[in-house]
Amino acid sequence: MLSLPSEGAARAAAAELSGTGHRLTAVRVHDHFRFVPSSFWYGQPSMDPELEGWWQVFSLAVHSGYERMALEPFFRSERIRVAHVARAHGGFQQGYSEGHAATLEGVFSRDGLVHEQAGADVALPSPLPKEPARPPAGPPWKFSEAGEPAAVVQAVVAVAERMYGSAEDVPDAVGWLLDEEFAFGEPYETTGEFLGDLVDAVAHQGTCTDTTVEAAPFLMELVRDDNVAPGSRLVLLGDLLRLAASGPAAAVSLADRVTALGGVWEESAAEYLTRRAIGSELPVLLSRWEDESDAARFALTALAALCGTRDQRALSGLAALPAPAGSSRADVVSLVAALLSDDREGLVPALDRLASWLPSIAEKAAGPNVDLRSLGLAILPDLVLEDVASGIAAERDLP
C-alpha cells in the first residue's frame, strides 16, 4: 500500500507497479470507505487526519514456483523498489502484507481498480538472490543464571516495597506487584513469563507513555539490585535498551512519511522523557562496572550510547570486551564505539559492515531520508541482545 499526495501521483505509481506484473492495482482517495454510505466507516472521523486529501494505491503482486523462505532476499529487494516508486512520486510506502494468492485476490477490493492482469505473476530473477554469509560470532559469554521464578518475583516485589512503600504511591505500571490479588495469585512457571509481564506493564507492546516515564527508575533500580538474578538483570537491561531506542526506531520507520509530508521528525515527549529518565540513572549503574559480567558491560555501553552518556569508563571498557576481528561482535562493537564517541566518520563504515551481512539493516539504510545516527541507535538493541542472549542461562524459556 502506497500513500501519494494527489490522484495523478497515485495513478502514475499504480501504472509503474502494474508494469512490473502486479495482478491487481487500485487507486482510491485516502480513507475511501468513509465516503461510502454502505460502509461501517461512513462518516467516521479519519484515523490519520494528516493524510486528508491524499490518495492511496493498493497493489497485489503474485509470486509462485518457490518456497516462501527462498524468496525472502527477493522480497526484500521488492520492498526497497516499491518504496522507491512511492518516493519518486512524492509519497511513501505505508505498509504491506503477505498471504495465499487466491485468498488475497478474493478479498482485494475492486473499488478504484485501474489495472487488472488476470493470472499474472511477477517475474522472478534466475538465479534467485541468496542471503549473505554471516561472520562468526564472538566468544561465548559466561552464563548468567536467570533465577527461579518465585525468587525473582520476590526480589522485584521487595524493590517495589522499598521504593514506594505501598500500592497507594506506586506508579501505575508497578502497582500490580503490590496488589494483594497478585501476592496470592497463581505462581509463574517461568522467569521469562514474569519478566515479560513486567515490561509489558511498563510499556505495552513496546510503546512509551507517561506510565513508562514514571516506571523507568524502577527498572533501573531492579538492574542495580543484587537480589535480582544476574540473568534477569541482563534481560531487564535489554528492555531498557529497547525503551531508550524507541524514539530513533520510530524516526527510521517514519522517515519517508515525514519527508513526504514536508515535516521534521520530533520524537514524542514520552520517548524523550523515558530516555532521559534512564540516562539520569545510568551513571550509578556504570559506577558498578568492575562488578559486572562482560555481557552486562556490553549492554551497558550500548545503553550509554543510546542515552548520549559520555562516559570514558564505558568507552575504554568497550575496547576490552572479547570481540576478535572478523567476528559479528566486532562489527557491533565498532557501531557502539562510533555512537559513544559521536564519530560520524566511523559510523558510516560501521553501518556498512553490518549491512553487508544483515540484510534487514541494508533495507532500512536504502531509504535516502533515513538519518544514519538514528539508524545506528535504532538497530543497536537487537544487535546487542542477539549476542548477549547466549549468556543467559534460563530454566526453560528465555531466548
Short mmCIF file of C-alpha atoms in Angstrom, two decimals:
data_model
loop_
_atom_site.label_atom_id
_atom_site.label_comp_id
_atom_site.label_asym_id
_atom_site.label_seq_id
_atom_site.Cartn_x
_atom_site.Cartn_y
_atom_site.Cartn_z
CA MET A 1 0.00 0.00 0.00
CA LEU A 2 1.36 3.39 -1.02
CA SER A 3 0.22 6.87 0.03
CA LEU A 4 0.56 9.65 -2.56
CA PRO A 5 -0.20 13.39 -2.39
CA SER A 6 -2.58 13.52 -5.40
CA GLU A 7 -4.70 11.35 -7.65
CA GLY A 8 -2.31 11.95 -10.54
CA ALA A 9 0.68 10.81 -8.49
CA ALA A 10 -1.25 7.74 -7.33
CA ARG A 11 -2.24 6.77 -10.89
CA ALA A 12 1.34 7.18 -12.10
CA ALA A 13 2.67 4.97 -9.28
CA ALA A 14 -0.06 2.40 -9.95
CA ALA A 15 0.87 2.25 -13.63
CA GLU A 16 4.51 1.67 -12.70
CA LEU A 17 3.62 -1.22 -10.38
CA SER A 18 1.28 -2.76 -12.93
CA GLY A 19 4.07 -2.54 -15.49
CA THR A 20 6.18 -4.88 -13.38
CA GLY A 21 3.48 -7.58 -13.40
CA HIS A 22 1.25 -6.79 -10.42
CA ARG A 23 -2.06 -8.59 -10.86
CA LEU A 24 -4.47 -6.02 -9.37
CA THR A 25 -3.89 -2.32 -8.74
CA ALA A 26 -6.46 0.12 -7.33
CA VAL A 27 -6.35 3.86 -6.66
CA ARG A 28 -8.61 5.35 -4.00
CA VAL A 29 -8.80 8.57 -2.07
CA HIS A 30 -7.39 8.21 1.44
CA ASP A 31 -9.99 6.78 3.84
CA HIS A 32 -12.15 5.91 0.84
CA PHE A 33 -14.68 3.94 2.88
CA ARG A 34 -15.53 6.99 5.00
CA PHE A 35 -17.37 8.25 1.92
CA VAL A 36 -19.23 5.02 1.06
CA PRO A 37 -22.74 5.03 2.61
CA SER A 38 -22.87 1.22 2.92
CA SER A 39 -19.55 1.08 4.80
CA PHE A 40 -19.16 0.77 8.56
CA TRP A 41 -16.66 3.63 8.32
CA TYR A 42 -19.09 6.00 6.57
CA GLY A 43 -18.98 9.43 8.22
CA GLN A 44 -16.42 8.35 10.81
CA PRO A 45 -13.52 10.72 11.61
CA SER A 46 -10.26 9.95 9.87
CA MET A 47 -7.87 7.64 11.68
CA ASP A 48 -5.00 9.54 10.05
CA PRO A 49 -6.02 13.19 9.58
CA GLU A 50 -2.52 14.14 8.39
CA LEU A 51 -3.32 12.36 5.13
CA GLU A 52 -6.60 14.16 4.48
CA GLY A 53 -6.82 14.74 0.71
CA TRP A 54 -4.11 12.19 -0.10
CA TRP A 55 -4.60 9.14 -2.32
CA GLN A 56 -3.68 5.50 -1.82
CA VAL A 57 -2.52 2.75 -4.14
CA PHE A 58 -3.35 -0.87 -3.31
CA SER A 59 -1.48 -3.41 -5.42
CA LEU A 60 -1.37 -7.22 -5.44
CA ALA A 61 1.79 -8.97 -6.66
CA VAL A 62 1.74 -12.76 -7.04
CA HIS A 63 4.88 -14.90 -6.94
CA SER A 64 4.99 -18.67 -7.46
CA GLY A 65 7.35 -21.55 -8.01
CA TYR A 66 9.42 -21.36 -4.82
CA GLU A 67 9.09 -21.92 -1.09
CA ARG A 68 8.44 -18.74 0.87
CA MET A 69 11.81 -18.64 2.65
CA ALA A 70 13.71 -18.97 -0.63
CA LEU A 71 12.02 -15.76 -1.77
CA GLU A 72 12.96 -13.59 1.22
CA PRO A 73 16.02 -11.91 -0.41
CA PHE A 74 13.91 -11.15 -3.49
CA PHE A 75 11.01 -9.83 -1.40
CA ARG A 76 13.42 -7.55 0.40
CA SER A 77 14.63 -6.08 -2.89
CA GLU A 78 11.00 -5.67 -3.97
CA ARG A 79 10.12 -3.75 -0.80
CA ILE A 80 13.07 -1.45 -1.45
CA ARG A 81 11.99 -0.98 -5.07
CA VAL A 82 8.35 -0.25 -4.24
CA ALA A 83 9.37 2.23 -1.54
CA HIS A 84 11.47 3.98 -4.20
CA VAL A 85 8.43 4.13 -6.51
CA ALA A 86 6.42 5.81 -3.75
CA ARG A 87 9.18 8.34 -3.02
CA ALA A 88 9.64 9.10 -6.73
CA HIS A 89 6.01 10.19 -6.90
CA GLY A 90 6.14 12.29 -3.72
CA GLY A 91 4.71 9.74 -1.30
CA PHE A 92 5.70 6.80 0.86
CA GLN A 93 5.11 3.09 1.26
CA GLN A 94 2.57 2.74 4.05
CA GLY A 95 2.63 -1.00 4.57
CA TYR A 96 2.47 -4.46 3.07
CA SER A 97 1.20 -7.90 3.94
CA GLU A 98 1.56 -11.45 2.68
CA GLY A 99 -0.79 -14.37 2.23
CA HIS A 100 -2.06 -17.10 -0.05
CA ALA A 101 -2.55 -15.66 -3.54
CA ALA A 102 -6.09 -16.96 -4.02
CA THR A 103 -7.18 -15.61 -0.64
CA LEU A 104 -5.68 -12.17 -1.17
CA GLU A 105 -7.15 -11.92 -4.66
CA GLY A 106 -10.55 -12.90 -3.29
CA VAL A 107 -10.58 -10.19 -0.62
CA PHE A 108 -8.97 -7.45 -2.73
CA SER A 109 -11.42 -4.55 -3.01
CA ARG A 110 -12.07 -3.64 -6.65
CA ASP A 111 -13.15 -0.10 -5.73
CA GLY A 112 -11.00 2.24 -7.79
CA LEU A 113 -9.44 -0.63 -9.77
CA VAL A 114 -7.26 0.84 -12.53
CA HIS A 115 -5.20 -2.16 -13.68
CA GLU A 116 -6.05 -5.87 -13.84
CA GLN A 117 -3.92 -8.60 -15.35
CA ALA A 118 -5.73 -11.88 -14.78
CA GLY A 119 -3.40 -14.69 -13.76
CA ALA A 120 -0.29 -12.51 -13.90
CA ASP A 121 2.76 -13.46 -11.85
CA VAL A 122 5.70 -11.17 -11.16
CA ALA A 123 8.76 -12.46 -12.98
CA LEU A 124 11.43 -13.79 -10.64
CA PRO A 125 15.15 -13.42 -11.30
CA SER A 126 17.16 -16.53 -12.10
CA PRO A 127 19.02 -17.45 -10.09
CA LEU A 128 17.25 -16.10 -7.03
CA PRO A 129 19.39 -13.87 -4.78
CA LYS A 130 20.68 -15.55 -1.63
CA GLU A 131 21.20 -14.38 1.90
CA PRO A 132 24.72 -13.14 2.65
CA ALA A 133 27.00 -15.21 4.87
CA ARG A 134 27.25 -14.10 8.48
CA PRO A 135 30.65 -13.72 10.11
CA PRO A 136 31.43 -15.99 13.08
CA ALA A 137 30.03 -14.97 16.45
CA GLY A 138 32.22 -13.70 19.24
CA PRO A 139 33.49 -15.93 22.07
CA PRO A 140 30.75 -17.29 24.35
CA TRP A 141 29.81 -15.16 27.34
CA LYS A 142 29.95 -16.56 30.83
CA PHE A 143 26.48 -17.86 31.71
CA SER A 144 24.33 -15.71 33.98
CA GLU A 145 21.51 -17.57 35.72
CA ALA A 146 18.06 -16.02 35.30
CA GLY A 147 16.89 -17.38 38.64
CA GLU A 148 13.85 -19.34 39.69
CA PRO A 149 10.54 -17.52 39.04
CA ALA A 150 9.48 -17.33 42.70
CA ALA A 151 12.83 -15.90 43.78
CA VAL A 152 12.88 -13.27 41.02
CA VAL A 153 9.28 -12.26 41.77
CA GLN A 154 10.12 -11.93 45.46
CA ALA A 155 13.18 -9.77 44.70
CA VAL A 156 11.22 -7.49 42.35
CA VAL A 157 8.39 -7.03 44.84
CA ALA A 158 10.94 -6.21 47.55
CA VAL A 159 12.37 -3.42 45.37
CA ALA A 160 8.86 -2.05 44.76
CA GLU A 161 8.15 -2.04 48.50
CA ARG A 162 11.47 -0.36 49.23
CA MET A 163 10.96 2.36 46.62
CA TYR A 164 7.27 3.09 47.05
CA GLY A 165 6.22 1.72 50.42
CA SER A 166 2.65 0.83 49.46
CA ALA A 167 0.40 0.42 46.44
CA GLU A 168 -1.02 3.91 47.04
CA ASP A 169 2.13 5.74 45.96
CA VAL A 170 3.40 3.40 43.29
CA PRO A 171 3.40 4.16 39.50
CA ASP A 172 0.56 2.50 37.62
CA ALA A 173 2.91 0.13 35.80
CA VAL A 174 4.27 -1.21 39.11
CA GLY A 175 1.17 -1.17 41.32
CA TRP A 176 0.07 -4.69 40.40
CA LEU A 177 3.20 -6.07 42.06
CA LEU A 178 1.98 -4.79 45.44
CA ASP A 179 -1.63 -5.78 44.92
CA GLU A 180 -2.97 -8.41 47.32
CA GLU A 181 -4.50 -10.40 44.47
CA PHE A 182 -1.08 -10.68 42.82
CA ALA A 183 0.52 -11.86 46.06
CA PHE A 184 -1.94 -14.73 46.37
CA GLY A 185 -2.26 -15.47 42.65
CA GLU A 186 -1.00 -18.42 40.64
CA PRO A 187 2.82 -18.69 40.69
CA TYR A 188 4.71 -18.09 37.46
CA GLU A 189 6.01 -21.20 35.72
CA THR A 190 8.99 -19.42 34.18
CA THR A 191 11.07 -16.35 34.91
CA GLY A 192 10.71 -15.21 31.32
CA GLU A 193 6.92 -15.13 31.60
CA PHE A 194 7.10 -12.88 34.66
CA LEU A 195 9.67 -10.52 33.15
CA GLY A 196 7.55 -10.32 30.00
CA ASP A 197 4.50 -9.28 32.03
CA LEU A 198 6.62 -6.71 33.86
CA VAL A 199 7.94 -4.96 30.77
CA ASP A 200 4.51 -5.09 29.09
CA ALA A 201 3.05 -3.30 32.11
CA VAL A 202 5.73 -0.61 31.80
CA ALA A 203 5.47 -0.19 28.02
CA HIS A 204 2.54 -2.06 26.45
CA GLN A 205 3.66 -3.50 23.10
CA GLY A 206 6.85 -1.50 23.46
CA THR A 207 5.13 1.89 23.34
CA CYS A 208 6.47 4.60 25.63
CA THR A 209 3.81 6.52 27.56
CA ASP A 210 3.68 8.71 30.68
CA THR A 211 3.46 5.45 32.63
CA THR A 212 6.77 4.33 31.10
CA VAL A 213 8.46 7.55 32.17
CA GLU A 214 7.27 7.04 35.76
CA ALA A 215 8.39 3.41 35.86
CA ALA A 216 11.83 3.80 34.23
CA PRO A 217 13.58 4.50 37.59
CA PHE A 218 12.04 1.29 38.94
CA LEU A 219 13.54 -0.77 36.11
CA MET A 220 16.90 0.89 36.69
CA GLU A 221 16.70 0.03 40.39
CA LEU A 222 15.97 -3.61 39.53
CA VAL A 223 19.10 -3.75 37.38
CA ARG A 224 21.12 -2.37 40.31
CA ASP A 225 19.64 -4.79 42.86
CA ASP A 226 21.92 -7.73 43.61
CA ASN A 227 18.97 -9.83 44.79
CA VAL A 228 17.67 -9.94 41.22
CA ALA A 229 19.46 -12.83 39.48
CA PRO A 230 22.21 -11.74 37.04
CA GLY A 231 20.47 -13.26 34.02
CA SER A 232 17.25 -11.45 34.85
CA ARG A 233 19.17 -8.20 35.29
CA LEU A 234 20.58 -8.76 31.80
CA VAL A 235 17.06 -9.26 30.43
CA LEU A 236 15.95 -6.04 32.11
CA LEU A 237 18.92 -4.22 30.58
CA GLY A 238 17.63 -5.43 27.22
CA ASP A 239 14.21 -3.97 27.98
CA LEU A 240 15.84 -0.65 28.85
CA LEU A 241 17.78 -0.73 25.58
CA ARG A 242 14.57 -1.09 23.60
CA LEU A 243 12.83 1.67 25.55
CA ALA A 244 15.76 4.05 25.07
CA ALA A 245 15.76 3.28 21.33
CA SER A 246 12.02 3.80 20.82
CA GLY A 247 12.44 7.37 19.52
CA PRO A 248 15.19 6.60 16.96
CA ALA A 249 13.33 3.44 15.87
CA ALA A 250 10.21 5.50 15.12
CA ALA A 251 12.31 8.10 13.30
CA VAL A 252 13.69 5.42 10.97
CA SER A 253 10.36 3.73 10.28
CA LEU A 254 8.58 7.04 9.60
CA ALA A 255 11.40 8.81 7.72
CA ASP A 256 9.75 8.63 4.28
CA ARG A 257 6.35 9.65 5.62
CA VAL A 258 7.74 12.67 7.48
CA THR A 259 9.65 13.79 4.39
CA ALA A 260 6.66 13.33 2.07
CA LEU A 261 4.51 15.43 4.39
CA GLY A 262 7.15 18.16 4.47
CA GLY A 263 7.70 17.84 8.19
CA VAL A 264 10.62 17.47 10.55
CA TRP A 265 10.84 14.44 12.81
CA GLU A 266 10.19 15.03 16.51
CA GLU A 267 10.07 12.15 18.94
CA SER A 268 7.20 12.06 21.38
CA ALA A 269 7.55 13.60 24.82
CA ALA A 270 7.19 10.16 26.41
CA GLU A 271 10.03 8.72 24.29
CA TYR A 272 12.31 11.64 25.11
CA LEU A 273 11.48 11.65 28.82
CA THR A 274 11.86 7.86 29.08
CA ARG A 275 15.34 8.02 27.59
CA ARG A 276 16.23 10.96 29.84
CA ALA A 277 14.97 9.11 32.92
CA ILE A 278 17.11 6.10 32.03
CA GLY A 279 20.12 8.28 31.28
CA SER A 280 19.87 10.14 34.58
CA GLU A 281 20.19 6.85 36.50
CA LEU A 282 22.85 5.37 34.22
CA PRO A 283 25.96 6.83 35.97
CA VAL A 284 25.09 4.84 39.10
CA LEU A 285 24.94 1.66 37.05
CA LEU A 286 28.22 2.47 35.32
CA SER A 287 29.86 3.01 38.72
CA ARG A 288 29.41 -0.75 39.30
CA TRP A 289 31.41 -1.54 36.16
CA GLU A 290 34.04 -3.69 37.86
CA ASP A 291 31.37 -5.92 39.41
CA GLU A 292 29.51 -6.61 36.15
CA SER A 293 29.89 -9.52 33.74
CA ASP A 294 31.26 -8.85 30.27
CA ALA A 295 27.80 -9.41 28.78
CA ALA A 296 26.30 -6.82 31.13
CA ARG A 297 29.12 -4.41 30.30
CA PHE A 298 28.37 -4.83 26.59
CA ALA A 299 24.70 -3.98 27.22
CA LEU A 300 25.65 -1.04 29.45
CA THR A 301 27.89 0.50 26.79
CA ALA A 302 25.05 0.25 24.29
CA LEU A 303 22.69 1.88 26.79
CA ALA A 304 25.20 4.69 27.34
CA ALA A 305 25.33 5.24 23.56
CA LEU A 306 21.53 5.36 23.34
CA CYS A 307 21.26 7.85 26.20
CA GLY A 308 24.10 10.05 24.99
CA THR A 309 26.09 9.39 28.15
CA ARG A 310 29.72 10.37 27.59
CA ASP A 311 31.48 8.02 29.99
CA GLN A 312 35.15 7.27 29.41
CA ARG A 313 34.84 4.11 31.50
CA ALA A 314 32.29 2.72 29.06
CA LEU A 315 34.36 3.62 26.01
CA SER A 316 37.59 2.13 27.35
CA GLY A 317 35.70 -0.86 28.76
CA LEU A 318 34.13 -1.50 25.36
CA ALA A 319 37.58 -1.88 23.81
CA ALA A 320 38.46 -4.52 26.43
CA LEU A 321 35.48 -6.78 25.65
CA PRO A 322 36.17 -10.10 23.87
CA ALA A 323 35.44 -9.17 20.24
CA PRO A 324 38.02 -10.66 17.87
CA ALA A 325 38.49 -9.07 14.45
CA GLY A 326 36.24 -10.55 11.79
CA SER A 327 33.51 -11.57 14.25
CA SER A 328 29.97 -10.25 14.21
CA ARG A 329 30.54 -8.91 17.72
CA ALA A 330 33.48 -6.84 16.50
CA ASP A 331 31.17 -5.16 13.97
CA VAL A 332 28.63 -4.36 16.69
CA VAL A 333 31.38 -3.04 18.97
CA SER A 334 32.51 -0.71 16.15
CA LEU A 335 28.98 0.66 15.90
CA VAL A 336 28.72 1.20 19.67
CA ALA A 337 32.13 2.91 19.71
CA ALA A 338 31.15 5.27 16.87
CA LEU A 339 27.89 6.18 18.64
CA LEU A 340 29.51 6.56 22.07
CA SER A 341 32.19 8.91 20.75
CA ASP A 342 29.83 10.66 18.29
CA ASP A 343 32.20 9.68 15.48
CA ARG A 344 30.29 10.46 12.28
CA GLU A 345 33.15 9.27 10.07
CA GLY A 346 33.34 5.96 11.91
CA LEU A 347 29.56 5.48 11.84
CA VAL A 348 29.29 5.02 8.07
CA PRO A 349 31.78 2.12 7.72
CA ALA A 350 30.35 0.50 10.88
CA LEU A 351 26.87 0.52 9.37
CA ASP A 352 28.21 -0.65 6.00
CA ARG A 353 29.89 -3.67 7.60
CA LEU A 354 26.73 -4.61 9.48
CA ALA A 355 24.57 -4.16 6.37
CA SER A 356 26.89 -6.47 4.41
CA TRP A 357 25.72 -9.46 6.46
CA LEU A 358 22.42 -8.25 7.93
CA PRO A 359 20.05 -7.50 5.03
CA SER A 360 17.40 -6.02 7.35
CA ILE A 361 19.82 -3.18 8.07
CA ALA A 362 20.61 -2.76 4.39
CA GLU A 363 16.88 -2.44 3.72
CA LYS A 364 16.47 0.28 6.35
CA ALA A 365 19.56 2.12 5.10
CA ALA A 366 18.29 2.08 1.50
CA GLY A 367 15.92 4.96 2.23
CA PRO A 368 17.64 8.30 1.47
CA ASN A 369 15.55 10.04 4.15
CA VAL A 370 16.90 7.90 6.99
CA ASP A 371 19.33 9.67 9.33
CA LEU A 372 22.32 7.40 9.83
CA ARG A 373 22.79 8.14 13.52
CA SER A 374 19.12 7.39 14.16
CA LEU A 375 19.55 4.16 12.19
CA GLY A 376 22.55 3.14 14.28
CA LEU A 377 20.67 3.79 17.51
CA ALA A 378 17.52 2.06 16.26
CA ILE A 379 19.26 -1.20 15.35
CA LEU A 380 21.50 -1.32 18.40
CA PRO A 381 19.19 -3.14 20.87
CA ASP A 382 18.53 -6.13 18.61
CA LEU A 383 22.21 -6.46 17.71
CA VAL A 384 23.33 -6.45 21.34
CA LEU A 385 20.51 -8.62 22.63
CA GLU A 386 21.02 -11.27 19.96
CA ASP A 387 24.60 -11.53 21.11
CA VAL A 388 24.19 -11.44 24.91
CA ALA A 389 21.16 -13.76 24.91
CA SER A 390 23.57 -16.67 24.62
CA GLY A 391 24.91 -15.68 28.03
CA ILE A 392 21.59 -16.06 29.84
CA ALA A 393 21.04 -19.49 31.32
CA ALA A 394 17.29 -19.66 31.94
CA GLU A 395 15.35 -22.59 33.27
CA ARG A 396 13.26 -23.01 30.11
CA ASP A 397 12.14 -20.10 28.07
CA LEU A 398 14.45 -17.09 27.96
CA PRO A 399 15.95 -16.67 24.47
#
